[in-house]
């Protein structure tokens, strides 16, 4: 089984990180870190997951592939969701979505890179189960 705590350790150390969640394809929360947020991360992640699926459907409707990344930038922060296997075919079981929130003054670019790499690694681990 995936050690989500260990897998997400590097992300938690990025400047500006506030919280995150790992969701399976169905939107169920597999991991959650909400210590620094004061918000319901599981609920927020589920809302973003629904929006992400709608964006993916719209992307397919215009002839593109599934969405692999959605970002919302506000005046005081960033919220994003990255799909681990947006460009991979096959079983949906191994596809994971990582939801994360960052302060606006944080290292958002590094956070996105870490999430992308982490999500790919976890997705491969899921495929091996």
mmCIF file of N, CA and C in Angstrom:
data_model
loop_
_atom_site.group_PDB
_atom_site.id
_atom_site.type_symbol
_atom_site.label_atom_id
_atom_site.label_comp_id
_atom_site.label_asym_id
_atom_site.label_seq_id
_atom_site.Cartn_x
_atom_site.Cartn_y
_atom_site.Cartn_z
ATOM 1 N N UNK A 1 0.842 -1.188 0.000
ATOM 2 C CA UNK A 1 0.000 0.000 0.000
ATOM 3 C C UNK A 1 0.882 1.244 0.000
ATOM 4 N N UNK A 2 0.367 2.307 -0.524
ATOM 5 C CA UNK A 2 1.109 3.555 -0.616
ATOM 6 C C UNK A 2 1.181 4.230 0.753
ATOM 7 N N UNK A 3 2.360 4.696 1.119
ATOM 8 C CA UNK A 3 2.541 5.484 2.333
ATOM 9 C C UNK A 3 2.350 6.944 1.950
ATOM 10 N N UNK A 4 1.102 7.414 2.016
ATOM 11 C CA UNK A 4 0.779 8.770 1.586
ATOM 12 C C UNK A 4 1.526 9.814 2.410
ATOM 13 N N UNK A 5 1.649 9.570 3.691
ATOM 14 C CA UNK A 5 2.355 10.517 4.565
ATOM 15 C C UNK A 5 3.780 10.747 4.061
ATOM 16 N N UNK A 6 4.462 9.674 3.755
ATOM 17 C CA UNK A 6 5.837 9.778 3.246
ATOM 18 C C UNK A 6 5.861 10.384 1.843
ATOM 19 N N UNK A 7 4.923 9.975 1.004
ATOM 20 C CA UNK A 7 4.878 10.472 -0.370
ATOM 21 C C UNK A 7 4.657 11.981 -0.428
ATOM 22 N N UNK A 8 3.897 12.517 0.506
ATOM 23 C CA UNK A 8 3.554 13.934 0.496
ATOM 24 C C UNK A 8 4.507 14.791 1.329
ATOM 25 N N UNK A 9 5.496 14.172 1.944
ATOM 26 C CA UNK A 9 6.420 14.878 2.833
ATOM 27 C C UNK A 9 7.130 16.044 2.144
ATOM 28 N N UNK A 10 7.624 15.828 0.939
ATOM 29 C CA UNK A 10 8.349 16.873 0.220
ATOM 30 C C UNK A 10 7.444 18.066 -0.084
ATOM 31 N N UNK A 11 6.193 17.798 -0.454
ATOM 32 C CA UNK A 11 5.253 18.878 -0.746
ATOM 33 C C UNK A 11 5.019 19.737 0.495
ATOM 34 N N UNK A 12 4.872 19.100 1.645
ATOM 35 C CA UNK A 12 4.612 19.840 2.877
ATOM 36 C C UNK A 12 5.751 20.795 3.236
ATOM 37 N N UNK A 13 6.952 20.538 2.712
ATOM 38 C CA UNK A 13 8.094 21.394 3.033
ATOM 39 C C UNK A 13 8.250 22.594 2.080
ATOM 40 N N UNK A 14 7.439 22.674 1.043
ATOM 41 C CA UNK A 14 7.537 23.785 0.082
ATOM 42 C C UNK A 14 6.975 25.054 0.723
ATOM 43 N N UNK A 15 7.690 26.151 0.570
ATOM 44 C CA UNK A 15 7.291 27.437 1.125
ATOM 45 C C UNK A 15 5.898 27.836 0.630
ATOM 46 N N UNK A 16 5.020 28.183 1.554
ATOM 47 C CA UNK A 16 3.676 28.629 1.216
ATOM 48 C C UNK A 16 2.624 27.547 1.247
ATOM 49 N N UNK A 17 3.044 26.299 1.417
ATOM 50 C CA UNK A 17 2.108 25.172 1.462
ATOM 51 C C UNK A 17 1.168 25.328 2.652
ATOM 52 N N UNK A 18 -0.127 25.103 2.423
ATOM 53 C CA UNK A 18 -1.107 25.153 3.502
ATOM 54 C C UNK A 18 -1.787 23.817 3.763
ATOM 55 N N UNK A 19 -2.095 23.073 2.715
ATOM 56 C CA UNK A 19 -2.788 21.809 2.911
ATOM 57 C C UNK A 19 -2.971 21.071 1.606
ATOM 58 N N UNK A 20 -3.345 19.797 1.725
ATOM 59 C CA UNK A 20 -3.520 18.984 0.519
ATOM 60 C C UNK A 20 -4.396 17.778 0.807
ATOM 61 N N UNK A 21 -4.772 17.135 -0.274
ATOM 62 C CA UNK A 21 -5.520 15.875 -0.195
ATOM 63 C C UNK A 21 -5.180 15.050 -1.426
ATOM 64 N N UNK A 22 -5.257 13.745 -1.272
ATOM 65 C CA UNK A 22 -5.112 12.818 -2.387
ATOM 66 C C UNK A 22 -6.454 12.131 -2.548
ATOM 67 N N UNK A 23 -6.963 12.163 -3.776
ATOM 68 C CA UNK A 23 -8.268 11.581 -4.074
ATOM 69 C C UNK A 23 -8.120 10.478 -5.112
ATOM 70 N N UNK A 24 -8.968 9.465 -5.005
ATOM 71 C CA UNK A 24 -8.991 8.473 -6.076
ATOM 72 C C UNK A 24 -9.872 8.998 -7.202
ATOM 73 N N UNK A 25 -9.991 8.229 -8.266
ATOM 74 C CA UNK A 25 -10.734 8.674 -9.451
ATOM 75 C C UNK A 25 -12.181 9.036 -9.125
ATOM 76 N N UNK A 26 -12.774 8.328 -8.138
ATOM 77 C CA UNK A 26 -14.164 8.572 -7.763
ATOM 78 C C UNK A 26 -14.331 9.805 -6.880
ATOM 79 N N UNK A 27 -13.221 10.406 -6.447
ATOM 80 C CA UNK A 27 -13.294 11.591 -5.601
ATOM 81 C C UNK A 27 -13.231 11.294 -4.120
ATOM 82 N N UNK A 28 -12.988 10.039 -3.757
ATOM 83 C CA UNK A 28 -12.872 9.677 -2.347
ATOM 84 C C UNK A 28 -11.500 10.093 -1.817
ATOM 85 N N UNK A 29 -11.491 10.636 -0.613
ATOM 86 C CA UNK A 29 -10.250 11.112 -0.007
ATOM 87 C C UNK A 29 -9.450 9.934 0.536
ATOM 88 N N UNK A 30 -8.222 9.796 0.048
ATOM 89 C CA UNK A 30 -7.324 8.736 0.504
ATOM 90 C C UNK A 30 -6.310 9.254 1.529
ATOM 91 N N UNK A 31 -6.039 10.551 1.447
ATOM 92 C CA UNK A 31 -5.083 11.199 2.350
ATOM 93 C C UNK A 31 -5.490 12.659 2.482
ATOM 94 N N UNK A 32 -5.276 13.216 3.673
ATOM 95 C CA UNK A 32 -5.623 14.614 3.870
ATOM 96 C C UNK A 32 -4.673 15.242 4.883
ATOM 97 N N UNK A 33 -4.209 16.442 4.577
ATOM 98 C CA UNK A 33 -3.409 17.244 5.500
ATOM 99 C C UNK A 33 -4.077 18.599 5.598
ATOM 100 N N UNK A 34 -4.775 18.840 6.710
ATOM 101 C CA UNK A 34 -5.489 20.105 6.883
ATOM 102 C C UNK A 34 -5.043 20.863 8.125
ATOM 103 N N UNK A 35 -3.881 20.514 8.661
ATOM 104 C CA UNK A 35 -3.393 21.127 9.900
ATOM 105 C C UNK A 35 -3.317 22.643 9.837
ATOM 106 N N UNK A 36 -2.849 23.205 8.730
ATOM 107 C CA UNK A 36 -2.590 24.640 8.639
ATOM 108 C C UNK A 36 -3.676 25.419 7.912
ATOM 109 N N UNK A 37 -4.844 24.823 7.725
ATOM 110 C CA UNK A 37 -5.834 25.481 6.873
ATOM 111 C C UNK A 37 -7.029 26.058 7.610
ATOM 112 N N UNK A 38 -7.552 25.357 8.578
ATOM 113 C CA UNK A 38 -8.780 25.801 9.223
ATOM 114 C C UNK A 38 -10.003 25.629 8.335
ATOM 115 N N UNK A 39 -9.861 24.851 7.266
ATOM 116 C CA UNK A 39 -10.993 24.588 6.362
ATOM 117 C C UNK A 39 -11.184 23.086 6.210
ATOM 118 N N UNK A 40 -12.310 22.725 5.666
ATOM 119 C CA UNK A 40 -12.617 21.315 5.417
ATOM 120 C C UNK A 40 -11.996 20.905 4.078
ATOM 121 N N UNK A 41 -10.770 20.423 4.138
ATOM 122 C CA UNK A 41 -10.021 20.049 2.929
ATOM 123 C C UNK A 41 -10.751 18.953 2.149
ATOM 124 N N UNK A 42 -11.285 17.967 2.822
ATOM 125 C CA UNK A 42 -11.961 16.866 2.120
ATOM 126 C C UNK A 42 -13.127 17.398 1.285
ATOM 127 N N UNK A 43 -13.915 18.289 1.864
ATOM 128 C CA UNK A 43 -15.053 18.868 1.135
ATOM 129 C C UNK A 43 -14.568 19.719 -0.032
ATOM 130 N N UNK A 44 -13.605 20.597 0.236
ATOM 131 C CA UNK A 44 -13.078 21.464 -0.821
ATOM 132 C C UNK A 44 -12.476 20.653 -1.958
ATOM 133 N N UNK A 45 -11.725 19.619 -1.615
ATOM 134 C CA UNK A 45 -11.106 18.771 -2.629
ATOM 135 C C UNK A 45 -12.171 18.080 -3.481
ATOM 136 N N UNK A 46 -13.246 17.647 -2.851
ATOM 137 C CA UNK A 46 -14.333 16.997 -3.595
ATOM 138 C C UNK A 46 -14.995 17.960 -4.567
ATOM 139 N N UNK A 47 -15.190 19.204 -4.148
ATOM 140 C CA UNK A 47 -15.785 20.222 -5.021
ATOM 141 C C UNK A 47 -14.863 20.463 -6.223
ATOM 142 N N UNK A 48 -13.567 20.617 -5.961
ATOM 143 C CA UNK A 48 -12.615 20.824 -7.054
ATOM 144 C C UNK A 48 -12.541 19.595 -7.953
ATOM 145 N N UNK A 49 -12.658 18.405 -7.387
ATOM 146 C CA UNK A 49 -12.624 17.192 -8.192
ATOM 147 C C UNK A 49 -13.809 17.159 -9.161
ATOM 148 N N UNK A 50 -14.998 17.555 -8.684
ATOM 149 C CA UNK A 50 -16.170 17.620 -9.566
ATOM 150 C C UNK A 50 -15.942 18.624 -10.690
ATOM 151 N N UNK A 51 -15.404 19.788 -10.341
ATOM 152 C CA UNK A 51 -15.128 20.808 -11.355
ATOM 153 C C UNK A 51 -14.089 20.299 -12.353
ATOM 154 N N UNK A 52 -13.100 19.604 -11.843
ATOM 155 C CA UNK A 52 -12.049 19.040 -12.686
ATOM 156 C C UNK A 52 -12.630 18.057 -13.701
ATOM 157 N N UNK A 53 -13.537 17.211 -13.242
ATOM 158 C CA UNK A 53 -14.161 16.246 -14.157
ATOM 159 C C UNK A 53 -14.986 16.952 -15.226
ATOM 160 N N UNK A 54 -15.660 18.035 -14.856
ATOM 161 C CA UNK A 54 -16.425 18.815 -15.838
ATOM 162 C C UNK A 54 -15.503 19.451 -16.872
ATOM 163 N N UNK A 55 -14.386 19.991 -16.412
ATOM 164 C CA UNK A 55 -13.411 20.585 -17.329
ATOM 165 C C UNK A 55 -12.852 19.512 -18.263
ATOM 166 N N UNK A 56 -12.597 18.327 -17.729
ATOM 167 C CA UNK A 56 -12.101 17.226 -18.562
ATOM 168 C C UNK A 56 -13.102 16.858 -19.646
ATOM 169 N N UNK A 57 -14.375 16.799 -19.281
ATOM 170 C CA UNK A 57 -15.415 16.486 -20.267
ATOM 171 C C UNK A 57 -15.467 17.559 -21.355
ATOM 172 N N UNK A 58 -15.367 18.808 -20.947
ATOM 173 C CA UNK A 58 -15.383 19.906 -21.910
ATOM 174 C C UNK A 58 -14.162 19.842 -22.821
ATOM 175 N N UNK A 59 -13.032 19.467 -22.255
ATOM 176 C CA UNK A 59 -11.806 19.322 -23.042
ATOM 177 C C UNK A 59 -11.971 18.234 -24.097
ATOM 178 N N UNK A 60 -12.575 17.126 -23.711
ATOM 179 C CA UNK A 60 -12.833 16.040 -24.665
ATOM 180 C C UNK A 60 -13.811 16.490 -25.753
ATOM 181 N N UNK A 61 -14.814 17.287 -25.360
ATOM 182 C CA UNK A 61 -15.812 17.779 -26.315
ATOM 183 C C UNK A 61 -15.205 18.628 -27.425
ATOM 184 N N UNK A 62 -14.115 19.335 -27.132
ATOM 185 C CA UNK A 62 -13.484 20.162 -28.160
ATOM 186 C C UNK A 62 -12.375 19.420 -28.895
ATOM 187 N N UNK A 63 -12.231 18.132 -28.591
ATOM 188 C CA UNK A 63 -11.276 17.312 -29.324
ATOM 189 C C UNK A 63 -9.908 17.148 -28.679
ATOM 190 N N UNK A 64 -9.743 17.642 -27.462
ATOM 191 C CA UNK A 64 -8.484 17.454 -26.750
ATOM 192 C C UNK A 64 -8.573 16.240 -25.833
ATOM 193 N N UNK A 65 -7.464 15.897 -25.195
ATOM 194 C CA UNK A 65 -7.466 14.787 -24.232
ATOM 195 C C UNK A 65 -8.002 15.275 -22.885
ATOM 196 N N UNK A 66 -8.081 14.350 -21.937
ATOM 197 C CA UNK A 66 -8.520 14.694 -20.579
ATOM 198 C C UNK A 66 -7.639 15.788 -20.000
ATOM 199 N N UNK A 67 -8.215 16.603 -19.141
ATOM 200 C CA UNK A 67 -7.432 17.616 -18.433
ATOM 201 C C UNK A 67 -6.480 16.915 -17.469
ATOM 202 N N UNK A 68 -5.332 17.505 -17.274
ATOM 203 C CA UNK A 68 -4.380 16.934 -16.327
ATOM 204 C C UNK A 68 -4.081 17.883 -15.176
ATOM 205 N N UNK A 69 -4.554 19.129 -15.278
ATOM 206 C CA UNK A 69 -4.212 20.128 -14.273
ATOM 207 C C UNK A 69 -5.227 21.260 -14.290
ATOM 208 N N UNK A 70 -5.692 21.665 -13.119
ATOM 209 C CA UNK A 70 -6.581 22.808 -12.996
ATOM 210 C C UNK A 70 -6.043 23.685 -11.868
ATOM 211 N N UNK A 71 -5.917 24.989 -12.130
ATOM 212 C CA UNK A 71 -5.424 25.919 -11.110
ATOM 213 C C UNK A 71 -6.387 27.083 -10.969
ATOM 214 N N UNK A 72 -6.633 27.471 -9.730
ATOM 215 C CA UNK A 72 -7.410 28.655 -9.431
ATOM 216 C C UNK A 72 -6.509 29.603 -8.663
ATOM 217 N N UNK A 73 -6.282 30.768 -9.234
ATOM 218 C CA UNK A 73 -5.453 31.779 -8.571
ATOM 219 C C UNK A 73 -6.375 32.860 -8.032
ATOM 220 N N UNK A 74 -6.218 33.150 -6.755
ATOM 221 C CA UNK A 74 -6.990 34.213 -6.124
ATOM 222 C C UNK A 74 -6.023 35.327 -5.709
ATOM 223 N N UNK A 75 -6.546 36.369 -5.108
ATOM 224 C CA UNK A 75 -5.683 37.468 -4.662
ATOM 225 C C UNK A 75 -4.760 37.051 -3.525
ATOM 226 N N UNK A 76 -5.151 36.023 -2.789
ATOM 227 C CA UNK A 76 -4.341 35.650 -1.641
ATOM 228 C C UNK A 76 -3.886 34.191 -1.638
ATOM 229 N N UNK A 77 -4.056 33.491 -2.742
ATOM 230 C CA UNK A 77 -3.601 32.111 -2.764
ATOM 231 C C UNK A 77 -3.850 31.391 -4.071
ATOM 232 N N UNK A 78 -3.447 30.143 -4.068
ATOM 233 C CA UNK A 78 -3.603 29.268 -5.226
ATOM 234 C C UNK A 78 -4.234 27.961 -4.759
ATOM 235 N N UNK A 79 -5.141 27.466 -5.551
ATOM 236 C CA UNK A 79 -5.726 26.152 -5.313
ATOM 237 C C UNK A 79 -5.566 25.383 -6.606
ATOM 238 N N UNK A 80 -5.026 24.188 -6.535
ATOM 239 C CA UNK A 80 -4.917 23.413 -7.758
ATOM 240 C C UNK A 80 -5.103 21.937 -7.533
ATOM 241 N N UNK A 81 -5.440 21.288 -8.629
ATOM 242 C CA UNK A 81 -5.675 19.863 -8.629
ATOM 243 C C UNK A 81 -4.960 19.287 -9.841
ATOM 244 N N UNK A 82 -4.141 18.302 -9.587
ATOM 245 C CA UNK A 82 -3.369 17.661 -10.647
ATOM 246 C C UNK A 82 -3.767 16.193 -10.732
ATOM 247 N N UNK A 83 -4.033 15.742 -11.951
ATOM 248 C CA UNK A 83 -4.352 14.339 -12.194
ATOM 249 C C UNK A 83 -3.072 13.608 -12.518
ATOM 250 N N UNK A 84 -2.830 12.505 -11.827
ATOM 251 C CA UNK A 84 -1.578 11.768 -11.975
ATOM 252 C C UNK A 84 -1.437 11.085 -13.315
ATOM 253 N N UNK A 85 -2.548 10.844 -13.981
ATOM 254 C CA UNK A 85 -2.482 10.045 -15.203
ATOM 255 C C UNK A 85 -3.315 10.664 -16.306
ATOM 256 N N UNK A 86 -3.316 11.979 -16.404
ATOM 257 C CA UNK A 86 -4.104 12.650 -17.425
ATOM 258 C C UNK A 86 -3.708 12.255 -18.826
ATOM 259 N N UNK A 87 -2.461 11.836 -18.997
ATOM 260 C CA UNK A 87 -1.993 11.446 -20.328
ATOM 261 C C UNK A 87 -1.806 9.945 -20.471
ATOM 262 N N UNK A 88 -2.229 9.194 -19.467
ATOM 263 C CA UNK A 88 -2.056 7.736 -19.512
ATOM 264 C C UNK A 88 -3.408 7.070 -19.732
ATOM 265 N N UNK A 89 -3.434 6.055 -20.549
ATOM 266 C CA UNK A 89 -4.659 5.292 -20.722
ATOM 267 C C UNK A 89 -4.739 4.223 -19.652
ATOM 268 N N UNK A 90 -5.696 3.351 -19.791
ATOM 269 C CA UNK A 90 -5.757 2.213 -18.885
ATOM 270 C C UNK A 90 -6.760 2.397 -17.773
ATOM 271 N N UNK A 91 -6.571 1.598 -16.756
ATOM 272 C CA UNK A 91 -7.487 1.498 -15.637
ATOM 273 C C UNK A 91 -7.556 2.794 -14.829
ATOM 274 N N UNK A 92 -8.771 3.226 -14.514
ATOM 275 C CA UNK A 92 -8.945 4.416 -13.699
ATOM 276 C C UNK A 92 -8.506 4.212 -12.266
ATOM 277 N N UNK A 93 -8.384 2.957 -11.829
ATOM 278 C CA UNK A 93 -7.994 2.656 -10.451
ATOM 279 C C UNK A 93 -6.678 3.318 -10.070
ATOM 280 N N UNK A 94 -5.757 3.368 -10.989
ATOM 281 C CA UNK A 94 -4.430 3.907 -10.662
ATOM 282 C C UNK A 94 -4.349 5.429 -10.782
ATOM 283 N N UNK A 95 -5.397 6.061 -11.276
ATOM 284 C CA UNK A 95 -5.381 7.514 -11.416
ATOM 285 C C UNK A 95 -5.697 8.178 -10.081
ATOM 286 N N UNK A 96 -4.837 9.088 -9.679
ATOM 287 C CA UNK A 96 -5.025 9.827 -8.444
ATOM 288 C C UNK A 96 -5.056 11.315 -8.752
ATOM 289 N N UNK A 97 -5.828 12.057 -7.987
ATOM 290 C CA UNK A 97 -5.836 13.505 -8.080
ATOM 291 C C UNK A 97 -5.256 14.065 -6.798
ATOM 292 N N UNK A 98 -4.347 15.013 -6.945
ATOM 293 C CA UNK A 98 -3.797 15.682 -5.779
ATOM 294 C C UNK A 98 -4.312 17.113 -5.776
ATOM 295 N N UNK A 99 -4.923 17.469 -4.667
ATOM 296 C CA UNK A 99 -5.472 18.787 -4.427
ATOM 297 C C UNK A 99 -4.543 19.493 -3.449
ATOM 298 N N UNK A 100 -4.186 20.736 -3.714
ATOM 299 C CA UNK A 100 -3.302 21.463 -2.802
ATOM 300 C C UNK A 100 -3.641 22.942 -2.782
ATOM 301 N N UNK A 101 -3.381 23.548 -1.637
ATOM 302 C CA UNK A 101 -3.566 24.988 -1.515
ATOM 303 C C UNK A 101 -2.276 25.620 -1.001
ATOM 304 N N UNK A 102 -1.976 26.789 -1.566
ATOM 305 C CA UNK A 102 -0.760 27.534 -1.236
ATOM 306 C C UNK A 102 -1.098 29.001 -1.019
ATOM 307 N N UNK A 103 -0.352 29.640 -0.136
ATOM 308 C CA UNK A 103 -0.434 31.092 -0.005
ATOM 309 C C UNK A 103 0.067 31.716 -1.307
ATOM 310 N N UNK A 104 -0.368 32.929 -1.577
ATOM 311 C CA UNK A 104 0.043 33.618 -2.797
ATOM 312 C C UNK A 104 1.539 33.904 -2.826
ATOM 313 N N UNK A 105 2.149 34.085 -1.657
ATOM 314 C CA UNK A 105 3.573 34.396 -1.608
ATOM 315 C C UNK A 105 4.457 33.150 -1.520
ATOM 316 N N UNK A 106 3.860 31.980 -1.662
ATOM 317 C CA UNK A 106 4.619 30.739 -1.589
ATOM 318 C C UNK A 106 5.285 30.386 -2.902
ATOM 319 N N UNK A 107 6.056 29.334 -2.873
ATOM 320 C CA UNK A 107 6.758 28.859 -4.068
ATOM 321 C C UNK A 107 5.832 27.917 -4.840
ATOM 322 N N UNK A 108 4.867 28.515 -5.498
ATOM 323 C CA UNK A 108 3.832 27.758 -6.196
ATOM 324 C C UNK A 108 4.410 26.933 -7.344
ATOM 325 N N UNK A 109 5.361 27.481 -8.062
ATOM 326 C CA UNK A 109 5.960 26.752 -9.191
ATOM 327 C C UNK A 109 6.615 25.460 -8.705
ATOM 328 N N UNK A 110 7.372 25.538 -7.616
ATOM 329 C CA UNK A 110 7.998 24.341 -7.068
ATOM 330 C C UNK A 110 6.934 23.374 -6.566
ATOM 331 N N UNK A 111 5.910 23.899 -5.924
ATOM 332 C CA UNK A 111 4.822 23.051 -5.439
ATOM 333 C C UNK A 111 4.184 22.249 -6.555
ATOM 334 N N UNK A 112 3.934 22.883 -7.694
ATOM 335 C CA UNK A 112 3.335 22.180 -8.836
ATOM 336 C C UNK A 112 4.261 21.091 -9.362
ATOM 337 N N UNK A 113 5.551 21.388 -9.422
ATOM 338 C CA UNK A 113 6.506 20.373 -9.886
ATOM 339 C C UNK A 113 6.545 19.177 -8.938
ATOM 340 N N UNK A 114 6.573 19.447 -7.643
ATOM 341 C CA UNK A 114 6.608 18.373 -6.649
ATOM 342 C C UNK A 114 5.335 17.539 -6.743
ATOM 343 N N UNK A 115 4.203 18.203 -6.858
ATOM 344 C CA UNK A 115 2.933 17.477 -6.944
ATOM 345 C C UNK A 115 2.896 16.605 -8.194
ATOM 346 N N UNK A 116 3.332 17.142 -9.307
ATOM 347 C CA UNK A 116 3.317 16.369 -10.547
ATOM 348 C C UNK A 116 4.159 15.102 -10.409
ATOM 349 N N UNK A 117 5.355 15.244 -9.905
ATOM 350 C CA UNK A 117 6.242 14.077 -9.735
ATOM 351 C C UNK A 117 5.692 13.099 -8.709
ATOM 352 N N UNK A 118 5.194 13.631 -7.611
ATOM 353 C CA UNK A 118 4.653 12.779 -6.553
ATOM 354 C C UNK A 118 3.431 12.018 -7.045
ATOM 355 N N UNK A 119 2.558 12.702 -7.770
ATOM 356 C CA UNK A 119 1.340 12.049 -8.251
ATOM 357 C C UNK A 119 1.664 10.939 -9.247
ATOM 358 N N UNK A 120 2.630 11.178 -10.128
ATOM 359 C CA UNK A 120 3.035 10.137 -11.085
ATOM 360 C C UNK A 120 3.578 8.912 -10.354
ATOM 361 N N UNK A 121 4.405 9.146 -9.356
ATOM 362 C CA UNK A 121 4.992 8.041 -8.586
ATOM 363 C C UNK A 121 3.907 7.245 -7.858
ATOM 364 N N UNK A 122 2.972 7.939 -7.207
ATOM 365 C CA UNK A 122 1.906 7.253 -6.489
ATOM 366 C C UNK A 122 0.997 6.491 -7.450
ATOM 367 N N UNK A 123 0.728 7.066 -8.612
ATOM 368 C CA UNK A 123 -0.117 6.400 -9.598
ATOM 369 C C UNK A 123 0.528 5.106 -10.073
ATOM 370 N N UNK A 124 1.834 5.128 -10.298
ATOM 371 C CA UNK A 124 2.536 3.904 -10.690
ATOM 372 C C UNK A 124 2.485 2.868 -9.591
ATOM 373 N N UNK A 125 2.604 3.310 -8.338
ATOM 374 C CA UNK A 125 2.493 2.382 -7.214
ATOM 375 C C UNK A 125 1.096 1.768 -7.156
ATOM 376 N N UNK A 126 0.065 2.577 -7.428
ATOM 377 C CA UNK A 126 -1.314 2.076 -7.435
ATOM 378 C C UNK A 126 -1.515 1.045 -8.542
ATOM 379 N N UNK A 127 -0.904 1.285 -9.687
ATOM 380 C CA UNK A 127 -1.041 0.364 -10.814
ATOM 381 C C UNK A 127 -0.396 -0.985 -10.499
ATOM 382 N N UNK A 128 0.614 -0.977 -9.645
ATOM 383 C CA UNK A 128 1.325 -2.210 -9.289
ATOM 384 C C UNK A 128 0.602 -3.039 -8.228
ATOM 385 N N UNK A 129 -0.401 -2.431 -7.599
ATOM 386 C CA UNK A 129 -1.136 -3.149 -6.538
ATOM 387 C C UNK A 129 -2.023 -4.215 -7.128
#
